[in-house]
Coordinates of C-alpha atoms in Angstrom, one line a residue:
M10 CA 111.2 43.9 135.6
E11 CA 108.3 43.3 138.0
K12 CA 105.7 44.5 135.5
V13 CA 107.1 42.1 132.9
K14 CA 106.9 39.1 135.2
I15 CA 103.3 40.0 136.1
S16 CA 102.3 40.3 132.5
S17 CA 104.0 37.0 131.6
S18 CA 102.3 35.3 134.5
L19 CA 98.9 36.7 133.5
S20 CA 99.3 35.6 129.9
K21 CA 100.2 31.9 130.8
R22 CA 97.4 31.7 133.4
A23 CA 94.8 33.1 131.1
S24 CA 95.8 30.6 128.3
E25 CA 95.3 27.7 130.7
M26 CA 92.0 29.0 131.9
L27 CA 90.7 29.5 128.4
K28 CA 91.5 25.9 127.4
R29 CA 89.5 24.6 130.3
F30 CA 86.5 26.8 129.9
E31 CA 83.8 27.2 127.2
P32 CA 82.8 30.8 126.8
T33 CA 79.4 30.4 128.4
Q34 CA 78.0 33.0 130.7
K35 CA 78.7 30.9 133.8
N36 CA 82.3 30.1 132.8
V37 CA 82.9 33.7 131.9
K38 CA 82.1 34.7 135.5
N39 CA 84.4 32.0 137.0
L40 CA 87.2 33.0 134.6
T41 CA 86.8 36.6 135.5
S42 CA 87.0 36.0 139.2
Q43 CA 90.3 34.2 138.8
L44 CA 91.8 36.8 136.6
E45 CA 90.5 39.8 138.6
P46 CA 93.7 40.3 140.7
F47 CA 95.6 40.9 137.5
I48 CA 93.1 43.3 135.8
P49 CA 93.8 47.0 136.3
H50 CA 91.1 48.9 138.1
H51 CA 90.3 51.3 135.2
I52 CA 89.2 48.5 132.9
H53 CA 87.5 46.5 135.6
E54 CA 84.0 47.2 134.1
T55 CA 85.1 46.0 130.7
K56 CA 86.3 42.5 131.6
V57 CA 82.8 40.8 131.8
C58 CA 81.3 42.7 128.9
I59 CA 83.6 41.6 126.1
P60 CA 82.2 38.0 125.7
A61 CA 78.7 39.1 126.4
K62 CA 78.8 41.8 123.6
L63 CA 80.3 39.3 121.2
T64 CA 77.2 37.1 121.6
L65 CA 74.9 40.2 120.8
W66 CA 77.0 41.6 118.0
P67 CA 74.6 40.8 115.0
S68 CA 71.5 42.3 116.6
Q69 CA 73.4 45.3 117.8
I70 CA 74.7 45.9 114.3
A71 CA 71.2 45.7 112.9
K72 CA 69.9 48.1 115.5
L73 CA 72.8 50.5 115.0
T74 CA 72.2 50.4 111.2
I75 CA 68.6 51.2 111.5
I76 CA 69.3 54.1 114.0
L77 CA 72.0 55.5 111.7
C78 CA 69.6 55.3 108.6
I79 CA 66.9 57.1 110.5
L80 CA 69.4 59.7 111.7
A81 CA 70.7 60.1 108.2
F82 CA 67.2 60.5 106.8
I83 CA 66.3 63.1 109.4
T84 CA 69.5 65.0 108.8
W85 CA 69.0 64.9 105.1
T86 CA 65.4 66.0 105.4
I87 CA 66.3 68.9 107.7
Y88 CA 69.1 69.9 105.4
I89 CA 67.0 69.7 102.2
R90 CA 64.0 71.5 103.7
Y91 CA 65.6 74.2 105.8
F92 CA 69.1 74.8 104.4
H93 CA 69.9 73.7 100.8
L94 CA 67.8 75.7 98.3
S95 CA 65.1 75.8 101.1
R96 CA 64.1 79.4 100.4
I97 CA 63.3 78.7 96.7
P98 CA 59.6 77.7 96.4
G99 CA 58.3 74.6 94.5
P100 CA 56.2 71.5 94.9
F101 CA 56.4 70.0 98.4
W102 CA 57.7 66.6 97.5
A103 CA 60.1 67.8 94.8
A104 CA 62.3 69.1 97.6
Y105 CA 62.7 65.7 99.2
T106 CA 63.0 63.3 96.3
R107 CA 63.8 63.1 92.6
L108 CA 60.8 60.9 92.0
W109 CA 58.5 63.9 91.5
L110 CA 60.7 65.2 88.6
S111 CA 61.1 61.7 87.1
K112 CA 57.3 61.1 87.2
T113 CA 56.6 64.5 85.7
L114 CA 59.1 64.0 82.8
A115 CA 57.7 60.5 82.1
S116 CA 54.0 61.7 82.2
G117 CA 54.0 63.0 78.7
E118 CA 52.7 66.4 80.0
S119 CA 55.9 67.9 81.3
A120 CA 55.8 71.0 79.1
K121 CA 52.4 72.0 80.5
V122 CA 53.4 71.1 84.1
F123 CA 56.5 73.2 84.0
V124 CA 54.6 76.2 82.7
D125 CA 52.2 75.8 85.7
I126 CA 55.1 75.4 88.1
N127 CA 56.8 78.7 87.2
K128 CA 53.4 80.4 87.0
R129 CA 52.6 79.3 90.5
Y130 CA 56.0 79.6 92.3
G131 CA 57.7 82.3 90.3
P132 CA 60.4 82.7 87.7
L133 CA 62.8 80.4 89.6
A134 CA 61.3 77.3 91.1
R135 CA 62.6 74.1 92.8
I136 CA 61.7 70.9 91.0
G137 CA 64.1 68.5 92.8
P138 CA 66.4 68.2 95.8
N139 CA 69.2 69.9 93.7
N140 CA 67.2 71.0 90.7
L141 CA 65.7 74.4 89.7
I142 CA 63.8 75.6 86.7
T143 CA 63.5 79.1 85.3
D144 CA 61.3 80.8 82.7
D145 CA 63.2 84.1 82.9
P146 CA 64.6 84.9 79.5
E147 CA 67.5 87.0 80.9
V148 CA 68.5 84.3 83.3
A149 CA 68.4 81.8 80.4
R150 CA 70.6 84.0 78.2
S151 CA 73.1 84.5 81.0
I152 CA 73.3 80.8 81.6
L153 CA 73.7 79.9 77.9
A154 CA 76.0 82.8 77.0
A155 CA 79.3 81.9 75.2
R156 CA 81.4 83.1 78.1
S157 CA 79.2 81.8 80.9
H158 CA 80.8 80.0 83.8
Y159 CA 77.9 77.6 83.8
T160 CA 78.7 74.2 82.4
R161 CA 76.6 71.4 80.9
G162 CA 75.3 69.1 83.6
P163 CA 75.2 65.3 83.7
W164 CA 71.6 65.5 82.2
F165 CA 73.3 65.5 78.8
D166 CA 74.8 62.1 79.4
S167 CA 71.3 60.7 79.2
I168 CA 70.9 61.6 75.5
R169 CA 73.9 59.6 74.2
I170 CA 72.9 56.8 71.8
D171 CA 76.0 54.9 72.9
P172 CA 77.0 55.8 76.5
H173 CA 80.7 55.6 75.6
V174 CA 80.4 58.0 72.6
A175 CA 79.4 61.7 73.0
N176 CA 77.8 63.6 70.1
I177 CA 77.2 67.2 69.4
V178 CA 74.0 67.3 71.5
S179 CA 75.4 65.4 74.5
E180 CA 79.1 66.6 74.6
R181 CA 79.6 68.3 78.0
H182 CA 83.2 69.5 77.6
T183 CA 83.0 73.1 76.4
G184 CA 86.2 72.9 74.3
K185 CA 85.2 69.6 72.6
H186 CA 81.7 70.8 72.0
N187 CA 82.9 74.0 70.3
H188 CA 85.3 72.0 68.2
L189 CA 82.5 69.7 67.0
R190 CA 80.3 72.7 66.2
H191 CA 83.1 74.1 64.1
Q192 CA 83.5 70.8 62.2
M193 CA 79.8 70.4 61.6
R194 CA 78.6 73.9 61.0
A195 CA 78.9 73.9 57.2
G196 CA 77.0 70.6 57.0
Y197 CA 74.2 71.5 59.3
T198 CA 73.6 75.0 57.8
G199 CA 73.5 73.4 54.3
K200 CA 76.4 75.6 52.9
E201 CA 78.3 72.5 51.7
I202 CA 75.2 70.5 50.7
E203 CA 74.7 70.6 46.9
G204 CA 71.2 71.8 46.0
T205 CA 69.8 72.0 49.6
E206 CA 66.7 74.0 48.4
Q207 CA 66.1 71.7 45.5
V208 CA 66.3 68.6 47.8
I209 CA 63.6 70.2 50.0
D210 CA 61.5 71.1 47.0
A211 CA 61.6 67.5 45.7
R212 CA 60.6 66.0 49.0
I213 CA 57.7 68.5 49.4
A214 CA 56.6 67.8 45.9
D215 CA 56.4 64.0 46.7
F216 CA 54.3 64.9 49.7
M217 CA 51.8 67.0 47.7
N218 CA 51.6 64.3 45.0
R219 CA 50.9 61.7 47.7
I220 CA 48.0 63.7 49.1
S221 CA 46.6 64.3 45.7
S222 CA 46.7 60.7 44.6
K223 CA 45.6 59.0 47.9
W224 CA 43.8 61.2 50.4
L225 CA 42.0 63.9 48.4
S226 CA 38.4 64.2 49.4
T227 CA 35.5 64.9 47.1
P228 CA 31.9 66.1 47.9
H229 CA 30.7 62.6 47.4
Q230 CA 33.6 60.7 49.0
P231 CA 35.2 62.4 52.1
T232 CA 38.6 60.9 53.1
N233 CA 40.2 61.3 56.5
F234 CA 43.9 60.7 57.0
D235 CA 46.5 61.3 59.7
I236 CA 48.5 64.2 58.3
G237 CA 50.7 64.2 61.5
Q238 CA 52.3 60.9 60.7
R239 CA 52.8 61.8 57.1
I240 CA 54.5 65.1 58.1
Q241 CA 56.9 63.0 60.2
F242 CA 57.7 60.9 57.1
L243 CA 58.3 64.1 55.1
A244 CA 60.7 65.4 57.7
L245 CA 62.6 62.1 57.8
D246 CA 62.9 61.9 54.0
V247 CA 64.2 65.5 53.9
I248 CA 66.8 64.8 56.6
T249 CA 68.0 61.4 55.2
H250 CA 68.3 62.9 51.7
L251 CA 70.4 65.7 53.1
C252 CA 72.5 63.3 55.1
F253 CA 73.0 60.4 52.7
G254 CA 72.3 62.0 49.3
A255 CA 69.0 60.1 48.9
P256 CA 65.9 59.7 51.0
L257 CA 65.1 56.4 52.8
G258 CA 61.6 56.3 51.3
F259 CA 59.3 56.9 54.3
M260 CA 56.9 58.8 52.1
T261 CA 57.0 56.6 49.0
Q262 CA 56.4 53.5 51.1
D263 CA 54.0 55.4 53.4
R264 CA 55.3 53.5 56.4
D265 CA 57.6 53.8 59.4
V266 CA 60.7 52.3 57.6
S267 CA 62.6 49.9 59.9
D268 CA 60.3 50.9 62.8
F269 CA 62.5 53.9 63.4
V270 CA 59.8 56.2 64.8
R271 CA 58.2 53.5 66.9
T272 CA 61.6 52.7 68.5
I273 CA 62.1 56.4 69.4
E274 CA 58.6 56.5 70.9
Q275 CA 59.4 53.5 73.0
Q276 CA 62.8 54.6 74.3
L277 CA 62.4 58.3 75.0
P278 CA 60.0 57.8 78.0
I279 CA 62.7 55.6 79.6
V280 CA 65.4 58.2 78.8
Q281 CA 63.5 60.7 81.0
H282 CA 64.2 58.6 84.1
F283 CA 67.9 58.4 83.1
S284 CA 68.0 62.2 82.9
V285 CA 66.9 62.4 86.6
F286 CA 68.5 59.4 88.2
L287 CA 71.9 60.1 86.8
E288 CA 73.4 57.0 88.5
F289 CA 71.6 55.0 85.7
N290 CA 73.9 56.6 83.1
W291 CA 77.0 55.6 85.1
L292 CA 75.7 52.1 85.6
L293 CA 74.8 51.6 81.9
K294 CA 78.2 52.9 80.8
N295 CA 80.0 50.4 83.0
L296 CA 77.7 47.5 82.4
T297 CA 78.0 47.9 78.6
R298 CA 81.8 47.4 78.9
I299 CA 80.8 43.8 79.0
S300 CA 80.3 42.8 75.3
L301 CA 77.3 40.5 76.1
I302 CA 75.4 43.1 78.0
K303 CA 76.3 45.7 75.4
R304 CA 74.7 43.5 72.7
L305 CA 71.6 43.1 74.7
L306 CA 71.1 46.7 75.8
L307 CA 72.4 49.0 73.0
P308 CA 71.4 49.4 69.4
R309 CA 73.8 47.7 67.0
N310 CA 74.5 48.4 63.3
T311 CA 73.4 44.8 62.5
D312 CA 69.8 45.4 63.9
T313 CA 67.0 45.2 61.4
T314 CA 64.9 47.8 63.0
G315 CA 65.1 51.1 65.0
I316 CA 68.1 53.2 65.6
G317 CA 70.4 50.2 65.0
K318 CA 69.1 49.9 61.4
I319 CA 69.9 53.6 60.8
M320 CA 73.4 53.1 62.3
G321 CA 73.9 50.2 59.9
I322 CA 72.9 52.3 56.9
T323 CA 75.2 55.1 58.1
Q324 CA 78.1 52.7 58.6
S325 CA 77.6 51.2 55.2
V326 CA 77.5 54.6 53.5
A327 CA 80.3 56.0 55.6
G328 CA 82.4 52.8 55.0
A329 CA 82.3 53.5 51.2
R330 CA 83.1 57.2 51.8
F331 CA 86.2 56.4 53.9
K332 CA 87.8 54.1 51.3
P333 CA 91.0 55.4 49.8
G334 CA 90.3 57.4 46.7
A335 CA 86.6 57.6 47.4
V336 CA 84.9 60.7 45.8
Q337 CA 82.9 62.6 48.5
K338 CA 79.4 63.6 47.8
K339 CA 78.3 67.1 48.6
D340 CA 75.8 66.1 51.3
M341 CA 75.9 66.4 55.1
M342 CA 78.0 63.3 55.6
G343 CA 80.5 64.4 53.0
S344 CA 80.8 67.8 54.8
F345 CA 81.4 66.0 58.2
I346 CA 84.1 63.8 56.6
K347 CA 85.7 66.8 54.9
H348 CA 86.1 68.6 58.2
G349 CA 87.8 65.7 60.0
L350 CA 85.1 63.5 61.7
S351 CA 86.1 59.9 62.1
A352 CA 83.9 57.0 60.9
S353 CA 82.6 56.4 64.4
E354 CA 81.9 60.1 64.9
V355 CA 80.0 60.3 61.6
E356 CA 77.9 57.3 62.6
A357 CA 77.0 58.9 66.0
E358 CA 76.3 62.4 64.6
I359 CA 74.1 61.2 61.7
S360 CA 72.1 59.0 64.1
I361 CA 71.4 61.9 66.5
S362 CA 70.7 64.2 63.6
L363 CA 67.9 62.0 62.4
V364 CA 66.3 61.8 65.8
A365 CA 66.7 65.4 66.8
G366 CA 66.3 67.0 63.4
S367 CA 63.3 65.1 62.1
D368 CA 61.2 65.3 65.2
T369 CA 61.7 69.0 65.9
T370 CA 61.0 69.9 62.3
A371 CA 58.0 67.7 62.1
T372 CA 56.6 69.2 65.4
S373 CA 57.1 72.7 64.1
M374 CA 55.2 71.9 60.9
R375 CA 52.4 70.0 62.7
A376 CA 51.8 72.5 65.5
T377 CA 51.8 75.6 63.2
L378 CA 49.5 73.8 60.7
L379 CA 47.1 73.0 63.5
A380 CA 47.2 76.5 64.8
I381 CA 46.4 78.0 61.4
I382 CA 43.6 75.7 60.3
T383 CA 41.8 76.0 63.7
N384 CA 42.0 79.8 63.6
P385 CA 39.6 81.1 60.9
I386 CA 41.1 84.6 60.9
A387 CA 44.7 83.5 60.5
Y388 CA 43.7 80.9 57.9
S389 CA 41.8 83.4 55.8
K390 CA 44.6 86.0 55.9
L391 CA 47.3 83.5 55.0
R392 CA 45.3 82.2 52.1
A393 CA 44.7 85.7 50.9
E394 CA 48.4 86.5 51.0
I395 CA 49.2 83.3 49.0
S396 CA 46.5 84.1 46.5
Q397 CA 47.7 87.6 46.0
G398 CA 51.3 86.5 45.6
I399 CA 50.3 84.0 42.9
R400 CA 48.3 86.6 41.0
N401 CA 51.1 89.2 41.2
G402 CA 53.8 86.7 40.1
A403 CA 55.6 87.0 43.5
I404 CA 55.3 83.3 44.2
S405 CA 56.9 80.8 41.9
E406 CA 56.2 77.1 41.5
P407 CA 57.5 75.8 43.8
I408 CA 57.9 78.9 46.0
T409 CA 61.6 79.8 46.6
D410 CA 63.0 80.4 50.1
A411 CA 63.7 84.0 49.2
E412 CA 60.1 84.6 48.0
S413 CA 58.7 83.2 51.2
R414 CA 60.7 85.5 53.3
K415 CA 59.0 88.5 51.7
M416 CA 55.5 87.3 52.8
P417 CA 54.9 89.1 56.1
Y418 CA 51.9 87.2 57.3
L419 CA 53.4 83.8 56.5
Q420 CA 56.5 84.8 58.5
A421 CA 54.3 86.0 61.3
C422 CA 52.4 82.6 61.3
I423 CA 55.7 80.7 61.5
L424 CA 57.1 82.9 64.3
E425 CA 53.9 82.6 66.3
G426 CA 53.5 78.9 65.7
L427 CA 57.0 78.2 67.1
R428 CA 56.5 80.6 70.0
R429 CA 53.3 78.9 71.0
F430 CA 54.7 75.4 70.5
P431 CA 58.5 75.3 71.0
P432 CA 59.5 71.8 69.6
I433 CA 62.1 71.1 72.3
T434 CA 61.1 71.1 76.0
Q435 CA 64.1 69.3 77.4
L436 CA 65.5 70.9 80.6
R437 CA 69.1 71.0 79.3
E438 CA 70.3 71.5 82.8
R439 CA 73.4 73.6 83.5
I440 CA 75.6 73.4 86.6
V441 CA 75.9 76.5 88.8
P442 CA 79.7 77.4 88.9
P443 CA 81.6 76.7 92.2
E444 CA 81.4 80.3 93.4
G445 CA 77.6 80.2 93.2
D446 CA 75.2 82.8 91.8
M447 CA 72.5 85.2 92.8
I448 CA 69.3 84.8 90.9
H449 CA 66.1 86.7 91.8
G450 CA 67.4 87.5 95.2
Y451 CA 68.2 83.8 96.0
E452 CA 71.8 82.7 96.7
I453 CA 72.3 79.6 94.6
P454 CA 75.1 77.3 95.7
G455 CA 77.6 75.9 93.3
G456 CA 76.8 72.5 91.9
T457 CA 73.0 73.2 91.7
Y458 CA 71.3 72.1 88.4
I459 CA 69.2 74.8 86.6
G460 CA 66.9 73.7 83.8
L461 CA 65.2 75.9 81.2
N462 CA 61.4 76.1 80.9
A463 CA 61.2 76.3 77.1
W464 CA 57.4 76.8 77.0
G465 CA 57.4 79.2 79.9
L466 CA 60.0 81.4 78.3
Q467 CA 57.7 82.0 75.3
L468 CA 54.8 83.1 77.5
N469 CA 56.8 86.1 78.8
P470 CA 54.9 89.3 79.3
V471 CA 56.9 90.9 76.5
F472 CA 54.5 89.2 74.1
G473 CA 51.5 90.9 75.6
E474 CA 48.6 89.9 77.9
D475 CA 47.4 87.4 75.4
A476 CA 50.7 85.6 75.1
H477 CA 48.9 82.3 75.6
V478 CA 46.9 82.9 72.3
F479 CA 48.1 82.1 68.8
R480 CA 47.8 85.5 67.2
P481 CA 50.3 86.2 64.3
E482 CA 49.3 89.8 64.2
R483 CA 51.4 90.6 67.2
W484 CA 54.5 90.4 65.0
L485 CA 53.1 92.9 62.5
E486 CA 51.7 95.4 65.0
A487 CA 54.8 95.8 67.2
D488 CA 57.0 98.8 66.8
P489 CA 60.7 98.3 66.1
A490 CA 61.7 98.4 69.8
Q491 CA 58.9 96.0 70.8
L492 CA 59.7 93.7 67.9
A493 CA 63.4 93.6 68.9
A494 CA 62.4 92.8 72.5
M495 CA 60.1 90.0 71.3
M496 CA 62.7 88.5 69.0
R497 CA 65.3 88.5 71.8
V498 CA 63.0 86.1 73.8
W499 CA 61.8 84.2 70.7
E500 CA 65.4 83.3 69.6
L501 CA 65.8 81.2 72.8
I502 CA 63.7 78.5 71.1
F503 CA 66.8 77.5 69.2
G504 CA 69.3 78.0 72.1
H505 CA 71.8 80.8 72.6
G506 CA 75.5 81.4 72.4
N507 CA 77.5 78.2 71.6
T508 CA 74.4 76.1 72.0
K509 CA 72.4 77.7 69.2
C510 CA 70.9 75.2 66.9
L511 CA 73.0 74.8 63.8
G512 CA 70.2 73.3 61.7
Q513 CA 67.8 76.3 62.2
G514 CA 68.3 77.5 58.6
I515 CA 67.3 74.2 57.0
A516 CA 64.3 73.9 59.3
F517 CA 63.1 77.3 58.4
M518 CA 63.5 76.6 54.7
V519 CA 61.1 73.7 55.1
L520 CA 58.6 75.8 57.1
N521 CA 58.8 78.6 54.6
K522 CA 57.8 76.3 51.8
I523 CA 55.4 73.7 53.2
F524 CA 52.5 76.0 54.1
V525 CA 52.4 77.8 50.8
E526 CA 52.6 74.6 48.8
L527 CA 49.8 73.1 50.9
F528 CA 47.4 76.0 50.9
R529 CA 47.9 76.9 47.2
R530 CA 46.6 73.4 46.4
F531 CA 44.3 72.3 49.2
D532 CA 41.6 73.3 51.6
I533 CA 42.4 71.6 54.9
S534 CA 39.9 71.1 57.8
I535 CA 40.3 69.3 61.1
V536 CA 38.1 66.2 61.5
D537 CA 37.5 66.5 65.3
P538 CA 37.9 70.0 66.6
H539 CA 37.4 68.8 70.2
R540 CA 40.2 66.3 70.0
P541 CA 42.4 67.4 67.0
W542 CA 45.4 65.2 67.8
K543 CA 47.2 63.2 70.5
S544 CA 50.3 65.0 71.5
T545 CA 52.7 63.7 74.2
C546 CA 55.9 65.3 75.4
Y547 CA 59.2 63.5 76.3
G548 CA 61.7 66.3 75.7
I549 CA 60.5 66.2 72.1
F550 CA 56.9 65.6 70.9
F551 CA 55.1 62.6 69.6
Q552 CA 52.0 63.7 67.7
K553 CA 49.6 61.3 66.1
D554 CA 45.9 60.9 65.2
F555 CA 46.0 64.3 63.6
F556 CA 43.1 63.5 61.3
V557 CA 42.2 66.1 58.6
R558 CA 40.1 66.3 55.5
V559 CA 41.7 67.7 52.3
S560 CA 40.0 69.0 49.2
R561 CA 41.1 71.0 46.2
S562 CA 41.7 74.6 46.8
G563 CA 40.4 77.5 44.8
I564 CA 43.7 79.4 44.8
G565 CA 46.5 78.4 42.5
S566 CA 45.1 74.9 42.0
I567 CA 47.6 72.7 40.2

């Protein structure tokens, strides 16, 4: 009872005192002296400090925040440098910040930079605080294997056209991705496309006619033209014809229809930052839940240019195909619908097919063409093979896919062109499984991202000491065991396991035909051997100013 009385008395007296005093420093001392008999000894030191601390609270919070930030930075730096992935070599700043990787990807030179990184630091190198890159083919095969415990990382979210809709390229869930591949396999391989080879023949014929009528040089009137841009138009007309049943007319109009190519070239450098600073993908996905922001930031099917225009065309064609009783065409879209894709899925898949399929096919054609015409030995041998095939009746007009596969030097040129210039350089990062992994003697913790060095893989010693040189003969000189070892690495250009490119067959059919049809008609020379083109890399390649001079050929002139 005595403790209760004292407590009650203290409370009443304190209330009276507080009413009569303002909480200034002087009044605080007076108040404290009057309350002191009632304050227990063990909190005696606290009684004066409470009001004083309240007056300093904002500055103390600021100081404490700064101190905590400094401590956090120091802790993070020590952890990153001396613990997490610290044993794995790489560029100094890459260990501390993602800015190094972001800058590299947006430089337009990332393919060459990554080759230098693995050459300098070894087959496993550190390119970010939580990012590694490898140019070891066996590590790549293990990561990409069908039964691998590695999963697709958040890097793949950055290549969605709509952040809310996954496509076959960006889908991270293994089961869903495999299901999409099953639904789309027949369309991508051309098995359910009516007259796939005839479609390709028709578009290549348009290309040849265009050269003959507009850009043919004569001894008295030389004509230079950018064949790189026109090859891009050819690839787009092939892909759109296979997708929609008719080409969009890039070649016949000789222009970038709806600014499609220009839009891709503007957006892909930005996408590189999203592939590193993954928070941007989360932010974009949530911001675009607001309809106004979505209309401002994302392509729409009502746009008059760019990807949105292609989406609009796709939606229009798909809308007619999804009507009750509609007869399906035997094209890529018809195959997708036949195998159960919804209208929105068809729109997403066709759009990504045009971006990924046309650029990679165009890059393969351009890079191989440049390698051939700037290598006199290879150029001479290929022309001789074409000439002999025409004389022997082994080459039809146009050449068939089956005939081209029987031309050993042509096939060697295509294999070597792709090896020296893989058309896809995206890191395609996978996540190390929770249990971690052991790679090249390094313990890799779960959750680490490992990317693939596409160009570095194709410079593997299995190709010889001159792996950096375009030399088709290596494919003809190798014994069966060596050839098998080379092909095992070369095949990684198109992925591996459940990520292997479904459109590889169609791309090869185009490559098998285009060089024979070009060289049977024309002699092609580069205008400026010292600066043959302008090539920049943003996961895929943009190649322009590829100026050539074309004249009538002496072999099989038509």
